[in-house]
mmCIF file of C-alpha atoms in Angstrom:
data_model
loop_
_atom_site.group_PDB
_atom_site.id
_atom_site.type_symbol
_atom_site.label_atom_id
_atom_site.label_comp_id
_atom_site.label_asym_id
_atom_site.label_seq_id
_atom_site.Cartn_x
_atom_site.Cartn_y
_atom_site.Cartn_z
ATOM 1 C CA MET A 8 131.320 85.010 72.628
ATOM 2 C CA PRO A 9 132.909 85.321 68.675
ATOM 3 C CA ASP A 10 134.689 88.441 67.201
ATOM 4 C CA ILE A 11 132.491 88.230 64.050
ATOM 5 C CA TRP A 12 129.136 86.938 63.144
ATOM 6 C CA PRO A 13 128.999 83.654 62.262
ATOM 7 C CA ALA A 14 128.713 83.360 58.640
ATOM 8 C CA ASP A 15 125.844 80.785 58.745
ATOM 9 C CA LEU A 16 123.678 82.816 61.202
ATOM 10 C CA GLY A 17 121.196 85.000 59.220
ATOM 11 C CA PRO A 18 120.726 88.644 59.871
ATOM 12 C CA VAL A 19 117.766 90.168 62.111
ATOM 13 C CA ILE A 20 115.055 91.055 60.229
ATOM 14 C CA CYS A 21 113.698 94.648 62.015
ATOM 15 C CA VAL A 22 110.293 95.779 60.883
ATOM 16 C CA VAL A 23 109.049 99.495 60.870
ATOM 17 C CA GLY A 24 105.335 100.270 59.990
ATOM 18 C CA ALA A 25 104.299 103.782 60.904
ATOM 19 C CA ARG A 26 105.942 106.985 61.984
ATOM 20 C CA PRO A 27 106.439 106.021 66.016
ATOM 21 C CA ASN A 28 108.486 102.940 65.024
ATOM 22 C CA PHE A 29 111.216 104.862 63.187
ATOM 23 C CA MET A 30 112.234 107.125 66.725
ATOM 24 C CA LYS A 31 112.358 103.358 68.468
ATOM 25 C CA MET A 32 114.186 101.732 65.383
ATOM 26 C CA ALA A 33 117.094 104.174 64.792
ATOM 27 C CA PRO A 34 118.954 103.598 68.014
ATOM 28 C CA ILE A 35 118.380 100.416 67.727
ATOM 29 C CA LEU A 36 120.067 100.157 64.193
ATOM 30 C CA ARG A 37 123.174 102.018 65.456
ATOM 31 C CA ALA A 38 123.776 100.228 68.418
ATOM 32 C CA PHE A 39 123.734 96.407 66.521
ATOM 33 C CA SER A 40 125.896 98.284 64.174
ATOM 34 C CA ASN A 41 128.254 99.232 67.178
ATOM 35 C CA ASN A 42 128.083 95.672 68.918
ATOM 36 C CA GLN A 43 131.045 93.508 69.457
ATOM 37 C CA PRO A 44 130.396 91.364 67.182
ATOM 38 C CA ALA A 45 128.182 94.006 64.684
ATOM 39 C CA ILE A 46 124.853 92.201 64.233
ATOM 40 C CA PRO A 47 123.664 92.288 60.671
ATOM 41 C CA THR A 48 120.192 93.609 60.221
ATOM 42 C CA LEU A 49 117.759 94.072 57.203
ATOM 43 C CA LEU A 50 115.173 96.950 57.828
ATOM 44 C CA VAL A 51 111.740 96.232 56.526
ATOM 45 C CA HIS A 52 109.001 99.065 56.303
ATOM 46 C CA THR A 53 105.766 97.506 55.612
ATOM 47 C CA GLY A 54 104.237 100.641 54.423
ATOM 48 C CA GLN A 55 101.360 100.596 56.813
ATOM 49 C CA HIS A 56 101.431 104.417 56.805
ATOM 50 C CA TYR A 57 103.938 106.010 54.491
ATOM 51 C CA ASP A 58 103.675 110.052 53.237
ATOM 52 C CA ARG A 59 107.019 110.352 51.187
ATOM 53 C CA ASP A 60 108.085 113.409 51.836
ATOM 54 C CA MET A 61 107.522 112.984 55.586
ATOM 55 C CA ASN A 62 109.500 109.600 55.621
ATOM 56 C CA ASP A 63 112.246 110.939 53.794
ATOM 57 C CA LYS A 64 112.785 113.578 56.207
ATOM 58 C CA LEU A 65 112.252 111.393 59.183
ATOM 59 C CA PHE A 66 115.286 109.438 58.006
ATOM 60 C CA GLU A 67 117.205 112.038 57.469
ATOM 61 C CA ASP A 68 116.642 113.524 60.585
ATOM 62 C CA LEU A 69 116.955 110.272 62.761
ATOM 63 C CA GLN A 70 119.952 109.129 60.465
ATOM 64 C CA LEU A 71 118.406 106.091 59.892
ATOM 65 C CA PRO A 72 119.118 104.067 57.034
ATOM 66 C CA HIS A 73 116.670 103.825 54.019
ATOM 67 C CA PRO A 74 114.538 100.464 53.971
ATOM 68 C CA ASP A 75 116.241 97.298 52.388
ATOM 69 C CA ILE A 76 112.844 95.934 51.465
ATOM 70 C CA ASN A 77 109.268 98.225 51.412
ATOM 71 C CA LEU A 78 106.452 96.037 51.200
ATOM 72 C CA GLU A 79 104.180 99.024 50.419
ATOM 73 C CA VAL A 80 101.000 98.014 52.170
ATOM 74 C CA GLY A 81 99.424 101.389 52.294
ATOM 75 C CA SER A 82 96.434 102.087 54.432
ATOM 76 C CA GLY A 83 93.098 99.947 54.386
ATOM 77 C CA THR A 84 90.946 98.619 57.655
ATOM 78 C CA HIS A 85 92.485 96.849 60.298
ATOM 79 C CA ALA A 86 91.857 93.349 58.764
ATOM 80 C CA VAL A 87 92.780 94.020 55.403
ATOM 81 C CA GLN A 88 96.084 96.156 56.703
ATOM 82 C CA THR A 89 97.260 93.038 58.587
ATOM 83 C CA ALA A 90 96.325 90.656 56.299
ATOM 84 C CA GLU A 91 98.373 92.304 53.299
ATOM 85 C CA VAL A 92 100.935 92.478 55.775
ATOM 86 C CA MET A 93 101.467 88.886 56.444
ATOM 87 C CA ARG A 94 101.032 88.199 52.663
ATOM 88 C CA ARG A 95 104.080 90.486 51.483
ATOM 89 C CA PHE A 96 106.225 89.486 54.855
ATOM 90 C CA GLU A 97 106.448 85.955 54.450
ATOM 91 C CA PRO A 98 108.453 85.650 51.478
ATOM 92 C CA VAL A 99 110.722 87.822 52.865
ATOM 93 C CA LEU A 100 111.419 85.579 55.261
ATOM 94 C CA ASP A 101 111.788 82.954 53.274
ATOM 95 C CA GLU A 102 113.943 84.564 50.797
ATOM 96 C CA LYS A 103 116.312 86.229 53.818
ATOM 97 C CA LYS A 104 116.274 83.451 56.442
ATOM 98 C CA PRO A 105 116.633 85.683 59.512
ATOM 99 C CA SER A 106 118.090 84.643 62.530
ATOM 100 C CA CYS A 107 114.904 86.689 64.143
ATOM 101 C CA VAL A 108 112.279 89.277 63.889
ATOM 102 C CA LEU A 109 112.501 92.477 65.781
ATOM 103 C CA VAL A 110 109.372 94.540 65.771
ATOM 104 C CA VAL A 111 108.479 97.390 68.089
ATOM 105 C CA GLY A 112 105.730 99.244 69.283
ATOM 106 C CA ASP A 113 102.216 98.084 68.578
ATOM 107 C CA VAL A 114 101.069 98.990 65.288
ATOM 108 C CA ASN A 115 99.434 96.499 62.944
ATOM 109 C CA SER A 116 102.495 95.448 61.551
ATOM 110 C CA THR A 117 103.818 94.288 64.455
ATOM 111 C CA LEU A 118 101.473 91.801 65.339
ATOM 112 C CA ALA A 119 100.969 91.044 61.493
ATOM 113 C CA CYS A 120 104.661 90.227 61.090
ATOM 114 C CA THR A 121 104.914 88.564 64.243
ATOM 115 C CA LEU A 122 102.368 85.646 63.238
ATOM 116 C CA VAL A 123 104.146 85.313 60.276
ATOM 117 C CA ALA A 124 107.595 84.882 61.873
ATOM 118 C CA VAL A 125 106.275 82.677 64.815
ATOM 119 C CA LYS A 126 104.281 80.257 62.346
ATOM 120 C CA LYS A 127 107.537 79.777 60.733
ATOM 121 C CA GLY A 128 109.695 78.829 63.750
ATOM 122 C CA ILE A 129 111.550 82.173 63.373
ATOM 123 C CA PRO A 130 112.172 83.640 67.011
ATOM 124 C CA VAL A 131 110.673 87.249 67.409
ATOM 125 C CA VAL A 132 111.753 89.981 69.865
ATOM 126 C CA HIS A 133 109.564 92.773 70.816
ATOM 127 C CA VAL A 134 110.695 95.886 72.053
ATOM 128 C CA GLU A 135 108.138 98.145 74.100
ATOM 129 C CA ALA A 136 106.818 94.842 75.672
ATOM 130 C CA GLY A 137 104.563 95.234 78.554
ATOM 131 C CA LEU A 138 102.563 98.342 78.472
ATOM 132 C CA ARG A 139 99.100 98.020 79.056
ATOM 133 C CA SER A 140 95.921 100.469 79.285
ATOM 134 C CA TYR A 141 93.723 97.817 80.106
ATOM 135 C CA ASP A 142 91.437 99.558 77.704
ATOM 136 C CA ARG A 143 90.324 96.561 74.579
ATOM 137 C CA ALA A 144 88.845 99.267 72.655
ATOM 138 C CA MET A 145 92.007 100.265 71.502
ATOM 139 C CA PRO A 146 93.248 98.381 68.810
ATOM 140 C CA GLU A 147 96.924 98.554 69.619
ATOM 141 C CA GLU A 148 96.263 97.089 73.027
ATOM 142 C CA ILE A 149 95.043 93.680 71.275
ATOM 143 C CA ASN A 150 97.890 94.429 69.206
ATOM 144 C CA ARG A 151 100.316 94.437 72.465
ATOM 145 C CA ILE A 152 98.782 91.797 74.096
ATOM 146 C CA LEU A 153 98.929 89.257 71.294
ATOM 147 C CA THR A 154 102.410 90.051 70.123
ATOM 148 C CA ASP A 155 103.711 89.544 73.737
ATOM 149 C CA GLN A 156 101.848 86.203 74.027
ATOM 150 C CA ILE A 157 103.649 84.630 71.226
ATOM 151 C CA ALA A 158 107.176 86.481 71.221
ATOM 152 C CA ASP A 159 110.148 84.880 72.427
ATOM 153 C CA ILE A 160 112.138 87.953 74.197
ATOM 154 C CA LEU A 161 110.586 90.875 75.596
ATOM 155 C CA TYR A 162 112.286 93.798 76.370
ATOM 156 C CA THR A 163 110.433 96.327 78.506
ATOM 157 C CA THR A 164 110.820 100.011 79.225
ATOM 158 C CA GLU A 165 109.607 99.969 83.088
ATOM 159 C CA ARG A 166 109.472 97.680 85.765
ATOM 160 C CA SER A 167 105.390 97.728 85.919
ATOM 161 C CA ALA A 168 105.618 96.009 82.432
ATOM 162 C CA THR A 169 107.065 92.484 83.744
ATOM 163 C CA ALA A 170 104.241 92.465 86.474
ATOM 164 C CA ASN A 171 101.839 93.009 82.986
ATOM 165 C CA LEU A 172 103.546 89.954 81.551
ATOM 166 C CA THR A 173 103.568 87.526 84.492
ATOM 167 C CA ARG A 174 100.260 88.258 85.355
ATOM 168 C CA GLU A 175 99.113 87.134 81.952
ATOM 169 C CA GLY A 176 101.269 84.004 82.211
ATOM 170 C CA ILE A 177 104.287 84.945 80.653
ATOM 171 C CA SER A 178 107.858 83.565 82.033
ATOM 172 C CA GLU A 179 110.209 85.853 83.634
ATOM 173 C CA GLU A 180 112.884 83.950 81.679
ATOM 174 C CA ARG A 181 111.411 85.785 78.399
ATOM 175 C CA ILE A 182 111.291 89.351 79.861
ATOM 176 C CA ARG A 183 114.084 92.142 80.041
ATOM 177 C CA PHE A 184 113.820 95.149 81.773
ATOM 178 C CA VAL A 185 116.343 97.071 79.660
ATOM 179 C CA GLY A 186 114.675 101.143 79.296
ATOM 180 C CA ASN A 187 113.100 103.003 76.843
ATOM 181 C CA VAL A 188 114.896 103.261 73.171
ATOM 182 C CA MET A 189 112.172 106.159 72.451
ATOM 183 C CA ILE A 190 114.322 108.168 75.161
ATOM 184 C CA ASP A 191 117.636 106.896 73.539
ATOM 185 C CA SER A 192 116.690 108.784 69.883
ATOM 186 C CA LEU A 193 115.477 112.106 72.107
ATOM 187 C CA LEU A 194 118.753 112.341 74.068
ATOM 188 C CA SER A 195 120.953 111.687 71.100
ATOM 189 C CA ASN A 196 119.198 114.482 68.933
ATOM 190 C CA ARG A 197 118.518 116.735 71.894
ATOM 191 C CA GLU A 198 121.195 119.324 70.429
ATOM 192 C CA LYS A 199 119.783 118.978 67.300
ATOM 193 C CA ALA A 200 116.378 120.245 67.748
ATOM 194 C CA ARG A 201 114.915 122.748 65.630
ATOM 195 C CA ASP A 202 114.376 126.108 67.068
ATOM 196 C CA PRO A 203 110.744 126.763 67.207
ATOM 197 C CA GLN A 204 110.267 130.185 66.081
ATOM 198 C CA GLU A 205 112.438 128.580 62.725
ATOM 199 C CA THR A 206 109.734 125.720 62.475
ATOM 200 C CA LEU A 207 107.012 128.347 62.484
ATOM 201 C CA ARG A 208 108.822 130.525 60.022
ATOM 202 C CA THR A 209 109.234 127.328 57.597
ATOM 203 C CA CYS A 210 105.464 127.085 57.829
ATOM 204 C CA GLY A 211 104.471 130.822 57.045
ATOM 205 C CA ALA A 212 103.339 131.474 60.408
ATOM 206 C CA ASP A 213 104.487 134.557 62.154
ATOM 207 C CA PRO A 214 107.639 133.649 64.892
ATOM 208 C CA GLN A 215 106.551 136.446 67.124
ATOM 209 C CA ALA A 216 103.432 134.806 67.798
ATOM 210 C CA ILE A 217 105.460 132.954 70.627
ATOM 211 C CA ALA A 218 108.116 135.170 71.021
ATOM 212 C CA SER A 219 106.832 136.830 74.220
ATOM 213 C CA THR A 220 107.888 135.950 77.821
ATOM 214 C CA GLN A 221 105.462 133.876 78.229
ATOM 215 C CA GLY A 222 105.935 131.165 76.537
ATOM 216 C CA PHE A 223 103.920 129.352 74.791
ATOM 217 C CA GLY A 224 102.161 125.326 74.705
ATOM 218 C CA VAL A 225 102.220 122.793 72.325
ATOM 219 C CA VAL A 226 98.888 120.764 71.217
ATOM 220 C CA THR A 227 98.518 117.120 69.298
ATOM 221 C CA MET A 228 95.126 115.514 68.967
ATOM 222 C CA HIS A 229 94.630 112.891 66.819
ATOM 223 C CA ARG A 230 92.975 109.775 68.300
ATOM 224 C CA PRO A 231 89.272 108.729 67.218
ATOM 225 C CA SER A 232 87.922 108.872 70.655
ATOM 226 C CA ASN A 233 88.827 112.363 70.521
ATOM 227 C CA VAL A 234 88.721 113.508 66.908
ATOM 228 C CA ASP A 235 85.754 111.362 65.247
ATOM 229 C CA HIS A 236 83.049 112.719 67.663
ATOM 230 C CA PRO A 237 81.608 116.117 66.635
ATOM 231 C CA GLU A 238 80.794 117.184 70.076
ATOM 232 C CA VAL A 239 83.649 115.768 71.780
ATOM 233 C CA LEU A 240 86.073 117.509 68.997
ATOM 234 C CA ARG A 241 84.343 120.811 69.574
ATOM 235 C CA SER A 242 84.387 120.742 73.490
ATOM 236 C CA LEU A 243 88.146 120.058 73.376
ATOM 237 C CA LEU A 244 88.941 122.954 70.849
ATOM 238 C CA GLY A 245 86.800 124.911 73.224
ATOM 239 C CA VAL A 246 89.009 124.477 75.966
ATOM 240 C CA LEU A 247 92.171 125.067 73.451
ATOM 241 C CA LYS A 248 90.630 128.200 72.063
ATOM 242 C CA GLU A 249 90.159 129.237 76.011
ATOM 243 C CA ILE A 250 93.575 128.370 77.125
ATOM 244 C CA SER A 251 95.221 129.996 73.888
ATOM 245 C CA GLU A 252 93.892 133.393 75.427
ATOM 246 C CA SER A 253 96.377 133.168 78.302
ATOM 247 C CA LEU A 254 99.192 131.493 76.424
ATOM 248 C CA PRO A 255 99.615 130.835 72.490
ATOM 249 C CA LEU A 256 99.409 127.183 71.479
ATOM 250 C CA VAL A 257 101.146 125.528 68.511
ATOM 251 C CA PHE A 258 99.207 123.007 67.203
ATOM 252 C CA ALA A 259 100.689 120.269 65.057
ATOM 253 C CA LEU A 260 97.313 119.551 63.070
ATOM 254 C CA HIS A 261 97.279 115.561 62.194
ATOM 255 C CA PRO A 262 95.141 115.146 58.837
ATOM 256 C CA ARG A 263 92.247 113.026 60.664
ATOM 257 C CA THR A 264 92.051 116.256 63.021
ATOM 258 C CA LYS A 265 92.025 118.778 60.165
ATOM 259 C CA GLY A 266 89.339 116.614 58.027
ATOM 260 C CA ASN A 267 87.230 116.417 60.642
ATOM 261 C CA ILE A 268 87.323 120.131 62.066
ATOM 262 C CA GLU A 269 86.096 120.982 58.233
ATOM 263 C CA ARG A 270 83.689 117.788 58.030
ATOM 264 C CA PHE A 271 82.121 119.127 61.561
ATOM 265 C CA GLY A 272 82.098 123.081 60.332
ATOM 266 C CA LEU A 273 84.183 123.761 63.667
ATOM 267 C CA SER A 274 86.725 125.624 61.849
ATOM 268 C CA ASP A 275 85.800 128.971 64.053
ATOM 269 C CA LEU A 276 87.401 127.496 66.671
ATOM 270 C CA ILE A 277 90.781 127.745 65.256
ATOM 271 C CA ASP A 278 90.416 130.832 63.700
ATOM 272 C CA THR A 279 92.529 133.097 66.303
ATOM 273 C CA PRO A 280 95.917 134.200 66.058
ATOM 274 C CA ARG A 281 96.616 132.747 69.462
ATOM 275 C CA MET A 282 96.458 129.219 68.313
ATOM 276 C CA ILE A 283 99.320 128.666 65.594
ATOM 277 C CA MET A 284 97.833 125.689 63.401
ATOM 278 C CA LEU A 285 100.596 123.566 61.713
ATOM 279 C CA PRO A 286 100.824 120.830 59.433
ATOM 280 C CA PRO A 287 102.547 117.416 60.530
ATOM 281 C CA GLN A 288 106.007 117.854 61.524
ATOM 282 C CA GLY A 289 109.279 116.472 61.254
ATOM 283 C CA TYR A 290 110.704 114.991 64.642
ATOM 284 C CA LEU A 291 113.384 117.530 65.392
ATOM 285 C CA GLU A 292 110.950 120.384 64.791
ATOM 286 C CA ILE A 293 108.024 118.426 67.184
ATOM 287 C CA LEU A 294 111.421 118.086 69.770
ATOM 288 C CA GLY A 295 112.103 121.313 69.556
ATOM 289 C CA LEU A 296 108.882 122.471 70.044
ATOM 290 C CA MET A 297 108.396 120.425 73.055
ATOM 291 C CA ALA A 298 111.564 121.215 74.775
ATOM 292 C CA ASN A 299 110.840 125.059 74.869
ATOM 293 C CA ALA A 300 107.048 124.358 75.680
ATOM 294 C CA ARG A 301 105.580 125.411 79.229
ATOM 295 C CA ILE A 302 103.000 122.372 78.534
ATOM 296 C CA VAL A 303 102.012 119.713 76.276
ATOM 297 C CA LEU A 304 98.041 119.088 75.568
ATOM 298 C CA THR A 305 98.632 115.448 73.697
ATOM 299 C CA ASP A 306 96.138 112.291 73.628
ATOM 300 C CA SER A 307 99.649 110.582 71.758
ATOM 301 C CA GLY A 308 101.580 107.828 73.753
ATOM 302 C CA GLY A 309 105.364 108.760 72.451
ATOM 303 C CA LEU A 310 104.527 112.305 73.820
ATOM 304 C CA GLN A 311 103.606 111.170 77.324
ATOM 305 C CA GLU A 312 107.318 109.600 77.579
ATOM 306 C CA GLU A 313 109.411 112.275 76.059
ATOM 307 C CA THR A 314 107.890 115.435 77.981
ATOM 308 C CA THR A 315 108.754 113.174 81.249
ATOM 309 C CA ALA A 316 112.440 113.025 79.955
ATOM 310 C CA LEU A 317 112.189 116.930 79.095
ATOM 311 C CA GLY A 318 110.692 117.856 82.126
ATOM 312 C CA VAL A 319 108.066 119.573 80.773
ATOM 313 C CA PRO A 320 104.518 119.148 82.040
ATOM 314 C CA CYS A 321 102.151 117.267 79.723
ATOM 315 C CA LEU A 322 98.375 117.002 80.058
ATOM 316 C CA THR A 323 96.957 113.415 78.421
ATOM 317 C CA MET A 324 93.572 113.985 77.093
ATOM 318 C CA ARG A 325 92.844 110.185 77.346
ATOM 319 C CA GLU A 326 90.755 107.980 79.651
ATOM 320 C CA ASN A 327 93.652 105.744 80.402
ATOM 321 C CA THR A 328 97.418 105.546 79.604
ATOM 322 C CA GLU A 329 99.582 102.351 78.811
ATOM 323 C CA ARG A 330 102.520 104.347 80.071
ATOM 324 C CA PRO A 331 101.829 104.741 83.918
ATOM 325 C CA ILE A 332 105.260 105.802 84.884
ATOM 326 C CA THR A 333 104.722 109.104 83.002
ATOM 327 C CA VAL A 334 102.094 109.533 85.390
ATOM 328 C CA ASP A 335 103.604 107.983 88.539
ATOM 329 C CA GLN A 336 107.503 109.422 87.940
ATOM 330 C CA GLY A 337 106.839 112.101 85.203
ATOM 331 C CA THR A 338 105.551 115.287 84.367
ATOM 332 C CA ASN A 339 102.290 113.590 83.033
ATOM 333 C CA THR A 340 98.515 114.187 84.462
ATOM 334 C CA MET A 341 95.646 112.279 83.030
ATOM 335 C CA VAL A 342 93.110 114.827 82.157
ATOM 336 C CA GLY A 343 90.648 112.959 79.839
ATOM 337 C CA ARG A 344 87.858 114.402 78.209
ATOM 338 C CA ASP A 345 87.114 116.627 81.257
ATOM 339 C CA ILE A 346 87.251 120.279 80.027
ATOM 340 C CA GLU A 347 87.109 121.142 84.003
ATOM 341 C CA ALA A 348 90.512 119.077 84.432
ATOM 342 C CA ILE A 349 92.006 120.539 81.568
ATOM 343 C CA ARG A 350 91.085 124.040 82.495
ATOM 344 C CA SER A 351 92.373 123.971 86.174
ATOM 345 C CA HIS A 352 95.278 121.733 85.485
ATOM 346 C CA THR A 353 96.395 124.286 83.004
ATOM 347 C CA ARG A 354 96.109 126.899 85.102
ATOM 348 C CA GLU A 355 97.954 125.370 87.956
ATOM 349 C CA THR A 356 100.965 124.763 85.503
ATOM 350 C CA LEU A 357 100.694 128.159 84.010
ATOM 351 C CA ALA A 358 101.114 129.555 87.685
ATOM 352 C CA GLY A 359 104.015 127.647 88.432
ATOM 353 C CA HIS A 360 102.098 124.307 89.546
ATOM 354 C CA GLY A 361 103.099 122.135 86.895
ATOM 355 C CA LYS A 362 104.300 118.752 87.502
ATOM 356 C CA SER A 363 108.250 118.464 87.648
ATOM 357 C CA GLY A 364 108.705 114.785 87.972
ATOM 358 C CA ARG A 365 111.601 112.803 87.425
ATOM 359 C CA VAL A 366 113.362 110.845 85.010
ATOM 360 C CA PRO A 367 112.294 106.944 85.420
ATOM 361 C CA GLU A 368 114.751 104.321 86.000
ATOM 362 C CA LEU A 369 117.235 103.247 82.524
ATOM 363 C CA TRP A 370 116.140 106.435 80.863
ATOM 364 C CA ASP A 371 119.408 107.208 80.093
ATOM 365 C CA GLY A 372 120.025 106.574 76.277
ATOM 366 C CA LEU A 373 121.837 103.680 76.773
ATOM 367 C CA ALA A 374 118.754 100.778 76.281
ATOM 368 C CA ALA A 375 119.312 100.485 72.468
ATOM 369 C CA GLU A 376 123.122 98.842 73.916
ATOM 370 C CA ARG A 377 121.351 96.832 76.323
ATOM 371 C CA ILE A 378 119.409 95.407 73.751
ATOM 372 C CA ALA A 379 121.905 94.483 71.155
ATOM 373 C CA ALA A 380 124.585 93.087 73.833
ATOM 374 C CA ASP A 381 121.809 90.885 75.041
ATOM 375 C CA LEU A 382 120.322 89.977 72.033
ATOM 376 C CA GLY A 383 123.636 89.462 70.140
ATOM 377 C CA GLY A 384 124.545 86.720 72.944
ATOM 378 C CA TRP A 385 121.225 85.062 73.247
ATOM 379 C CA LEU A 386 121.554 84.514 68.939
ATOM 380 C CA ILE A 387 125.146 83.492 68.963
ATOM 381 C CA ALA A 388 124.549 81.120 72.105
ATOM 382 C CA ARG A 389 121.368 79.497 70.622
ATOM 383 C CA HIS A 390 123.213 79.123 67.309
ATOM 384 C CA GLN A 391 125.829 77.408 69.060
ATOM 385 C CA SER A 392 123.409 75.131 70.853
ATOM 386 C CA LYS A 393 121.662 73.886 68.029
ATOM 387 C CA GLN A 394 124.956 73.027 65.832
ATOM 388 C CA SER A 395 126.006 71.024 68.769
ATOM 389 C CA ILE A 396 123.081 68.691 68.789
ATOM 390 C CA GLN A 397 123.669 68.334 64.698
#
């Protein structure tokens, strides 16, 4: 392999579109920069989800370089957003002539940029490939399936993803099991995580609310299936209020959830000093809260992985998960919207019988380095092969 990147081989365009993408992309960009030879990159932010203050804080916390290009797409329906990303991304490919496009996760930007690149004959690399919930009512599931079908290289976080992909007719030659870049970010930032009491103080909440020896729990909830239906949201908030009587709960309140609580007239269910309501938090704040929690109750995909890596019991309020390894090997328990299951598993955890689990294979903080070494070699070999033909 050459010591320097070939001058006539374009950069890797790395795409981010929403908050979870940032945590996955930060270690990848560092690994590309440290690779031998260093892999040139262009960071494109589609602007699918954009909050200036939160974005700036995330970039600072993760030591992620600011985007080279921001498409400023903004919100919209799935169709409008996907189409607008495609329309704005195509001229970037025409101008920058990348060696490949690297996408992460399963947001609309992932699929949109993949479609544009593939139709222009540009290789696509998908990081976090092969995850399946088998719930096609989730827009993310459609994005995952379609991206994996047309991407050139598929980097997976767990071995079961290979079985998912081969079942769908994808050749194993395209699949590489490398580990979990989300855990790369967690491990590299663990020592920098914010103190939970300081997080509460910054938000104007009483830090003494979580200072007792009994500890505290953490709650996040944002999925439409949980927060868009009044009766479902009422029942979930009701059991959370009940749990808070035994254990203070810190609830990082998503704007969608906050809006629906107000719209459905459910504010009385969170009006208790034992439920500490916080605005959306930065990465280091959430990491500090999770790492010090006795239990996490969530409907997030990423938090299932992070709690497994931290060894913190997690109850996932969904009917399915695309990350089964967190259940099979980790600390995650699927409780859906079953109020009695939420109640009983919380009781068991607080009694000291929560899942301890173990850290899965290759969740060791080195996934991004493995991606860089593999992708750099593949792109250079592909380039040299094309030159020999010419």
